[in-house]
Amino acid sequence: MRECSLESSVPDWIIDHPETTMVFQKLGIDTCCGGKSLEYLCQIQGLDQDIVLLKLVETIKST
């Protein structure tokens, strides 16, 4: 399993950590984004990258 980061694509996050799908859906982040990085998607949607990353990590740790 690779380490996911802001540079990882959303599909990579979901492949490695399926439990993060719900986080992406709640935040309105497209999970079929053509391989764009999480960082890019946060920027274009005006989301705070640090908060999104924190929510993802918390979700992974809680499972």
PDB file of N, CA and C in Angstrom:
ATOM      1  N   MET A   1       0.850  -1.177   0.000  1.00  0.00           N
ATOM      2  CA  MET A   1       0.000   0.000   0.000  1.00  0.00           C
ATOM      3  C   MET A   1       0.897   1.242   0.000  1.00  0.00           C
ATOM      4  N   ARG A   2       0.640   2.141  -0.920  1.00  0.00           N
ATOM      5  CA  ARG A   2       1.445   3.366  -1.000  1.00  0.00           C
ATOM      6  C   ARG A   2       0.939   4.390   0.012  1.00  0.00           C
ATOM      7  N   GLU A   3       1.770   5.354   0.300  1.00  0.00           N
ATOM      8  CA  GLU A   3       1.371   6.418   1.215  1.00  0.00           C
ATOM      9  C   GLU A   3       0.668   7.503   0.410  1.00  0.00           C
ATOM     10  N   CYS A   4      -0.546   7.823   0.768  1.00  0.00           N
ATOM     11  CA  CYS A   4      -1.302   8.845   0.058  1.00  0.00           C
ATOM     12  C   CYS A   4      -0.977  10.220   0.627  1.00  0.00           C
ATOM     13  N   SER A   5      -1.017  11.209  -0.252  1.00  0.00           N
ATOM     14  CA  SER A   5      -0.710  12.582   0.129  1.00  0.00           C
ATOM     15  C   SER A   5      -1.543  13.521  -0.726  1.00  0.00           C
ATOM     16  N   LEU A   6      -1.302  14.809  -0.588  1.00  0.00           N
ATOM     17  CA  LEU A   6      -2.009  15.789  -1.408  1.00  0.00           C
ATOM     18  C   LEU A   6      -1.689  15.601  -2.886  1.00  0.00           C
ATOM     19  N   GLU A   7      -0.517  15.060  -3.179  1.00  0.00           N
ATOM     20  CA  GLU A   7      -0.120  14.842  -4.566  1.00  0.00           C
ATOM     21  C   GLU A   7      -0.771  13.599  -5.173  1.00  0.00           C
ATOM     22  N   SER A   8      -1.338  12.750  -4.329  1.00  0.00           N
ATOM     23  CA  SER A   8      -2.002  11.531  -4.804  1.00  0.00           C
ATOM     24  C   SER A   8      -3.337  11.883  -5.447  1.00  0.00           C
ATOM     25  N   SER A   9      -3.748  11.056  -6.390  1.00  0.00           N
ATOM     26  CA  SER A   9      -5.061  11.269  -7.000  1.00  0.00           C
ATOM     27  C   SER A   9      -6.142  10.729  -6.065  1.00  0.00           C
ATOM     28  N   VAL A  10      -7.341  11.232  -6.235  1.00  0.00           N
ATOM     29  CA  VAL A  10      -8.461  10.753  -5.421  1.00  0.00           C
ATOM     30  C   VAL A  10      -8.682   9.253  -5.645  1.00  0.00           C
ATOM     31  N   PRO A  11      -8.644   8.763  -6.894  1.00  0.00           N
ATOM     32  CA  PRO A  11      -8.784   7.314  -7.059  1.00  0.00           C
ATOM     33  C   PRO A  11      -7.711   6.513  -6.311  1.00  0.00           C
ATOM     34  N   ASP A  12      -6.480   7.040  -6.235  1.00  0.00           N
ATOM     35  CA  ASP A  12      -5.438   6.347  -5.462  1.00  0.00           C
ATOM     36  C   ASP A  12      -5.826   6.261  -3.992  1.00  0.00           C
ATOM     37  N   TRP A  13      -6.348   7.363  -3.460  1.00  0.00           N
ATOM     38  CA  TRP A  13      -6.801   7.362  -2.061  1.00  0.00           C
ATOM     39  C   TRP A  13      -7.856   6.279  -1.862  1.00  0.00           C
ATOM     40  N   ILE A  14      -8.821   6.230  -2.768  1.00  0.00           N
ATOM     41  CA  ILE A  14      -9.939   5.299  -2.619  1.00  0.00           C
ATOM     42  C   ILE A  14      -9.488   3.848  -2.791  1.00  0.00           C
ATOM     43  N   ILE A  15      -8.565   3.611  -3.706  1.00  0.00           N
ATOM     44  CA  ILE A  15      -8.051   2.247  -3.899  1.00  0.00           C
ATOM     45  C   ILE A  15      -7.354   1.770  -2.631  1.00  0.00           C
ATOM     46  N   ASP A  16      -6.515   2.629  -2.063  1.00  0.00           N
ATOM     47  CA  ASP A  16      -5.747   2.242  -0.879  1.00  0.00           C
ATOM     48  C   ASP A  16      -6.547   2.333   0.414  1.00  0.00           C
ATOM     49  N   HIS A  17      -7.518   3.223   0.448  1.00  0.00           N
ATOM     50  CA  HIS A  17      -8.303   3.457   1.666  1.00  0.00           C
ATOM     51  C   HIS A  17      -9.773   3.682   1.283  1.00  0.00           C
ATOM     52  N   PRO A  18     -10.499   2.609   0.983  1.00  0.00           N
ATOM     53  CA  PRO A  18     -11.887   2.738   0.531  1.00  0.00           C
ATOM     54  C   PRO A  18     -12.781   3.521   1.495  1.00  0.00           C
ATOM     55  N   GLU A  19     -12.430   3.501   2.775  1.00  0.00           N
ATOM     56  CA  GLU A  19     -13.237   4.209   3.767  1.00  0.00           C
ATOM     57  C   GLU A  19     -13.236   5.723   3.555  1.00  0.00           C
ATOM     58  N   THR A  20     -12.304   6.242   2.745  1.00  0.00           N
ATOM     59  CA  THR A  20     -12.251   7.689   2.500  1.00  0.00           C
ATOM     60  C   THR A  20     -13.300   8.154   1.491  1.00  0.00           C
ATOM     61  N   THR A  21     -13.931   7.223   0.810  1.00  0.00           N
ATOM     62  CA  THR A  21     -14.937   7.591  -0.190  1.00  0.00           C
ATOM     63  C   THR A  21     -15.998   8.509   0.403  1.00  0.00           C
ATOM     64  N   MET A  22     -16.454   8.192   1.610  1.00  0.00           N
ATOM     65  CA  MET A  22     -17.496   8.990   2.252  1.00  0.00           C
ATOM     66  C   MET A  22     -17.018  10.428   2.505  1.00  0.00           C
ATOM     67  N   VAL A  23     -15.757  10.593   2.864  1.00  0.00           N
ATOM     68  CA  VAL A  23     -15.205  11.935   3.102  1.00  0.00           C
ATOM     69  C   VAL A  23     -15.254  12.743   1.810  1.00  0.00           C
ATOM     70  N   PHE A  24     -14.813  12.142   0.718  1.00  0.00           N
ATOM     71  CA  PHE A  24     -14.836  12.842  -0.570  1.00  0.00           C
ATOM     72  C   PHE A  24     -16.265  13.224  -0.957  1.00  0.00           C
ATOM     73  N   GLN A  25     -17.198  12.317  -0.750  1.00  0.00           N
ATOM     74  CA  GLN A  25     -18.593  12.597  -1.087  1.00  0.00           C
ATOM     75  C   GLN A  25     -19.145  13.735  -0.241  1.00  0.00           C
ATOM     76  N   LYS A  26     -18.882  13.721   1.063  1.00  0.00           N
ATOM     77  CA  LYS A  26     -19.376  14.782   1.953  1.00  0.00           C
ATOM     78  C   LYS A  26     -18.822  16.148   1.576  1.00  0.00           C
ATOM     79  N   LEU A  27     -17.572  16.169   1.105  1.00  0.00           N
ATOM     80  CA  LEU A  27     -16.934  17.434   0.743  1.00  0.00           C
ATOM     81  C   LEU A  27     -17.227  17.848  -0.696  1.00  0.00           C
ATOM     82  N   GLY A  28     -17.915  16.992  -1.435  1.00  0.00           N
ATOM     83  CA  GLY A  28     -18.251  17.310  -2.817  1.00  0.00           C
ATOM     84  C   GLY A  28     -17.075  17.198  -3.768  1.00  0.00           C
ATOM     85  N   ILE A  29     -16.091  16.376  -3.401  1.00  0.00           N
ATOM     86  CA  ILE A  29     -14.916  16.179  -4.250  1.00  0.00           C
ATOM     87  C   ILE A  29     -15.206  15.034  -5.211  1.00  0.00           C
ATOM     88  N   ASP A  30     -15.026  15.304  -6.499  1.00  0.00           N
ATOM     89  CA  ASP A  30     -15.282  14.323  -7.546  1.00  0.00           C
ATOM     90  C   ASP A  30     -14.335  13.138  -7.397  1.00  0.00           C
ATOM     91  N   THR A  31     -14.886  11.948  -7.265  1.00  0.00           N
ATOM     92  CA  THR A  31     -14.055  10.758  -7.095  1.00  0.00           C
ATOM     93  C   THR A  31     -13.631  10.151  -8.431  1.00  0.00           C
ATOM     94  N   CYS A  32     -14.183  10.633  -9.507  1.00  0.00           N
ATOM     95  CA  CYS A  32     -13.789  10.190 -10.857  1.00  0.00           C
ATOM     96  C   CYS A  32     -13.196  11.392 -11.583  1.00  0.00           C
ATOM     97  N   CYS A  33     -12.082  11.855 -11.084  1.00  0.00           N
ATOM     98  CA  CYS A  33     -11.533  13.152 -11.484  1.00  0.00           C
ATOM     99  C   CYS A  33     -10.475  13.067 -12.568  1.00  0.00           C
ATOM    100  N   GLY A  34     -10.370  11.952 -13.233  1.00  0.00           N
ATOM    101  CA  GLY A  34      -9.378  11.821 -14.287  1.00  0.00           C
ATOM    102  C   GLY A  34      -7.945  11.801 -13.780  1.00  0.00           C
ATOM    103  N   GLY A  35      -7.754  11.384 -12.542  1.00  0.00           N
ATOM    104  CA  GLY A  35      -6.410  11.264 -11.999  1.00  0.00           C
ATOM    105  C   GLY A  35      -5.787  12.548 -11.489  1.00  0.00           C
ATOM    106  N   LYS A  36      -6.594  13.589 -11.340  1.00  0.00           N
ATOM    107  CA  LYS A  36      -6.060  14.851 -10.814  1.00  0.00           C
ATOM    108  C   LYS A  36      -5.727  14.691  -9.332  1.00  0.00           C
ATOM    109  N   SER A  37      -4.734  15.446  -8.888  1.00  0.00           N
ATOM    110  CA  SER A  37      -4.293  15.325  -7.498  1.00  0.00           C
ATOM    111  C   SER A  37      -5.328  15.900  -6.537  1.00  0.00           C
ATOM    112  N   LEU A  38      -5.279  15.415  -5.319  1.00  0.00           N
ATOM    113  CA  LEU A  38      -6.143  15.949  -4.271  1.00  0.00           C
ATOM    114  C   LEU A  38      -5.853  17.431  -4.071  1.00  0.00           C
ATOM    115  N   GLU A  39      -4.589  17.795  -4.126  1.00  0.00           N
ATOM    116  CA  GLU A  39      -4.196  19.196  -3.968  1.00  0.00           C
ATOM    117  C   GLU A  39      -4.884  20.078  -5.015  1.00  0.00           C
ATOM    118  N   TYR A  40      -4.853  19.662  -6.271  1.00  0.00           N
ATOM    119  CA  TYR A  40      -5.472  20.420  -7.353  1.00  0.00           C
ATOM    120  C   TYR A  40      -6.982  20.541  -7.145  1.00  0.00           C
ATOM    121  N   LEU A  41      -7.625  19.442  -6.807  1.00  0.00           N
ATOM    122  CA  LEU A  41      -9.076  19.471  -6.623  1.00  0.00           C
ATOM    123  C   LEU A  41      -9.476  20.365  -5.457  1.00  0.00           C
ATOM    124  N   CYS A  42      -8.689  20.370  -4.384  1.00  0.00           N
ATOM    125  CA  CYS A  42      -8.965  21.269  -3.258  1.00  0.00           C
ATOM    126  C   CYS A  42      -8.843  22.722  -3.707  1.00  0.00           C
ATOM    127  N   GLN A  43      -7.811  23.016  -4.488  1.00  0.00           N
ATOM    128  CA  GLN A  43      -7.595  24.386  -4.954  1.00  0.00           C
ATOM    129  C   GLN A  43      -8.756  24.878  -5.809  1.00  0.00           C
ATOM    130  N   ILE A  44      -9.186  24.063  -6.768  1.00  0.00           N
ATOM    131  CA  ILE A  44     -10.245  24.537  -7.666  1.00  0.00           C
ATOM    132  C   ILE A  44     -11.604  24.605  -6.975  1.00  0.00           C
ATOM    133  N   GLN A  45     -11.766  23.864  -5.871  1.00  0.00           N
ATOM    134  CA  GLN A  45     -13.031  23.897  -5.141  1.00  0.00           C
ATOM    135  C   GLN A  45     -12.981  24.818  -3.928  1.00  0.00           C
ATOM    136  N   GLY A  46     -11.841  25.450  -3.701  1.00  0.00           N
ATOM    137  CA  GLY A  46     -11.714  26.382  -2.584  1.00  0.00           C
ATOM    138  C   GLY A  46     -11.742  25.713  -1.222  1.00  0.00           C
ATOM    139  N   LEU A  47     -11.257  24.485  -1.154  1.00  0.00           N
ATOM    140  CA  LEU A  47     -11.232  23.748   0.110  1.00  0.00           C
ATOM    141  C   LEU A  47      -9.859  23.873   0.758  1.00  0.00           C
ATOM    142  N   ASP A  48      -9.830  23.956   2.072  1.00  0.00           N
ATOM    143  CA  ASP A  48      -8.573  24.012   2.810  1.00  0.00           C
ATOM    144  C   ASP A  48      -7.923  22.630   2.764  1.00  0.00           C
ATOM    145  N   GLN A  49      -6.771  22.548   2.115  1.00  0.00           N
ATOM    146  CA  GLN A  49      -6.093  21.270   1.923  1.00  0.00           C
ATOM    147  C   GLN A  49      -5.747  20.591   3.243  1.00  0.00           C
ATOM    148  N   ASP A  50      -5.318  21.370   4.217  1.00  0.00           N
ATOM    149  CA  ASP A  50      -4.929  20.792   5.509  1.00  0.00           C
ATOM    150  C   ASP A  50      -6.118  20.156   6.218  1.00  0.00           C
ATOM    151  N   ILE A  51      -7.269  20.807   6.133  1.00  0.00           N
ATOM    152  CA  ILE A  51      -8.470  20.263   6.774  1.00  0.00           C
ATOM    153  C   ILE A  51      -8.929  18.994   6.063  1.00  0.00           C
ATOM    154  N   VAL A  52      -8.898  19.011   4.739  1.00  0.00           N
ATOM    155  CA  VAL A  52      -9.292  17.824   3.978  1.00  0.00           C
ATOM    156  C   VAL A  52      -8.365  16.661   4.317  1.00  0.00           C
ATOM    157  N   LEU A  53      -7.071  16.917   4.329  1.00  0.00           N
ATOM    158  CA  LEU A  53      -6.104  15.869   4.648  1.00  0.00           C
ATOM    159  C   LEU A  53      -6.318  15.336   6.063  1.00  0.00           C
ATOM    160  N   LEU A  54      -6.590  16.223   6.998  1.00  0.00           N
ATOM    161  CA  LEU A  54      -6.849  15.818   8.377  1.00  0.00           C
ATOM    162  C   LEU A  54      -8.078  14.916   8.464  1.00  0.00           C
ATOM    163  N   LYS A  55      -9.153  15.284   7.768  1.00  0.00           N
ATOM    164  CA  LYS A  55     -10.374  14.469   7.771  1.00  0.00           C
ATOM    165  C   LYS A  55     -10.106  13.076   7.195  1.00  0.00           C
ATOM    166  N   LEU A  56      -9.311  13.026   6.133  1.00  0.00           N
ATOM    167  CA  LEU A  56      -8.991  11.738   5.524  1.00  0.00           C
ATOM    168  C   LEU A  56      -8.174  10.866   6.476  1.00  0.00           C
ATOM    169  N   VAL A  57      -7.158  11.450   7.083  1.00  0.00           N
ATOM    170  CA  VAL A  57      -6.302  10.700   8.011  1.00  0.00           C
ATOM    171  C   VAL A  57      -7.108  10.230   9.222  1.00  0.00           C
ATOM    172  N   GLU A  58      -7.969  11.091   9.755  1.00  0.00           N
ATOM    173  CA  GLU A  58      -8.804  10.705  10.897  1.00  0.00           C
ATOM    174  C   GLU A  58      -9.717   9.537  10.534  1.00  0.00           C
ATOM    175  N   THR A  59     -10.262   9.573   9.330  1.00  0.00           N
ATOM    176  CA  THR A  59     -11.140   8.495   8.879  1.00  0.00           C
ATOM    177  C   THR A  59     -10.374   7.182   8.779  1.00  0.00           C
ATOM    178  N   ILE A  60      -9.175   7.245   8.242  1.00  0.00           N
ATOM    179  CA  ILE A  60      -8.355   6.038   8.107  1.00  0.00           C
ATOM    180  C   ILE A  60      -7.998   5.482   9.482  1.00  0.00           C
ATOM    181  N   LYS A  61      -7.614   6.345  10.395  1.00  0.00           N
ATOM    182  CA  LYS A  61      -7.211   5.900  11.731  1.00  0.00           C
ATOM    183  C   LYS A  61      -8.376   5.325  12.530  1.00  0.00           C
ATOM    184  N   SER A  62      -9.590   5.778  12.235  1.00  0.00           N
ATOM    185  CA  SER A  62     -10.747   5.328  13.012  1.00  0.00           C
ATOM    186  C   SER A  62     -11.294   3.980  12.539  1.00  0.00           C
ATOM    187  N   THR A  63     -10.736   3.450  11.470  1.00  0.00           N
ATOM    188  CA  THR A  63     -11.231   2.155  10.970  1.00  0.00           C
ATOM    189  C   THR A  63     -10.274   1.035  11.286  1.00  0.00           C
TER     190      THR A  63
END
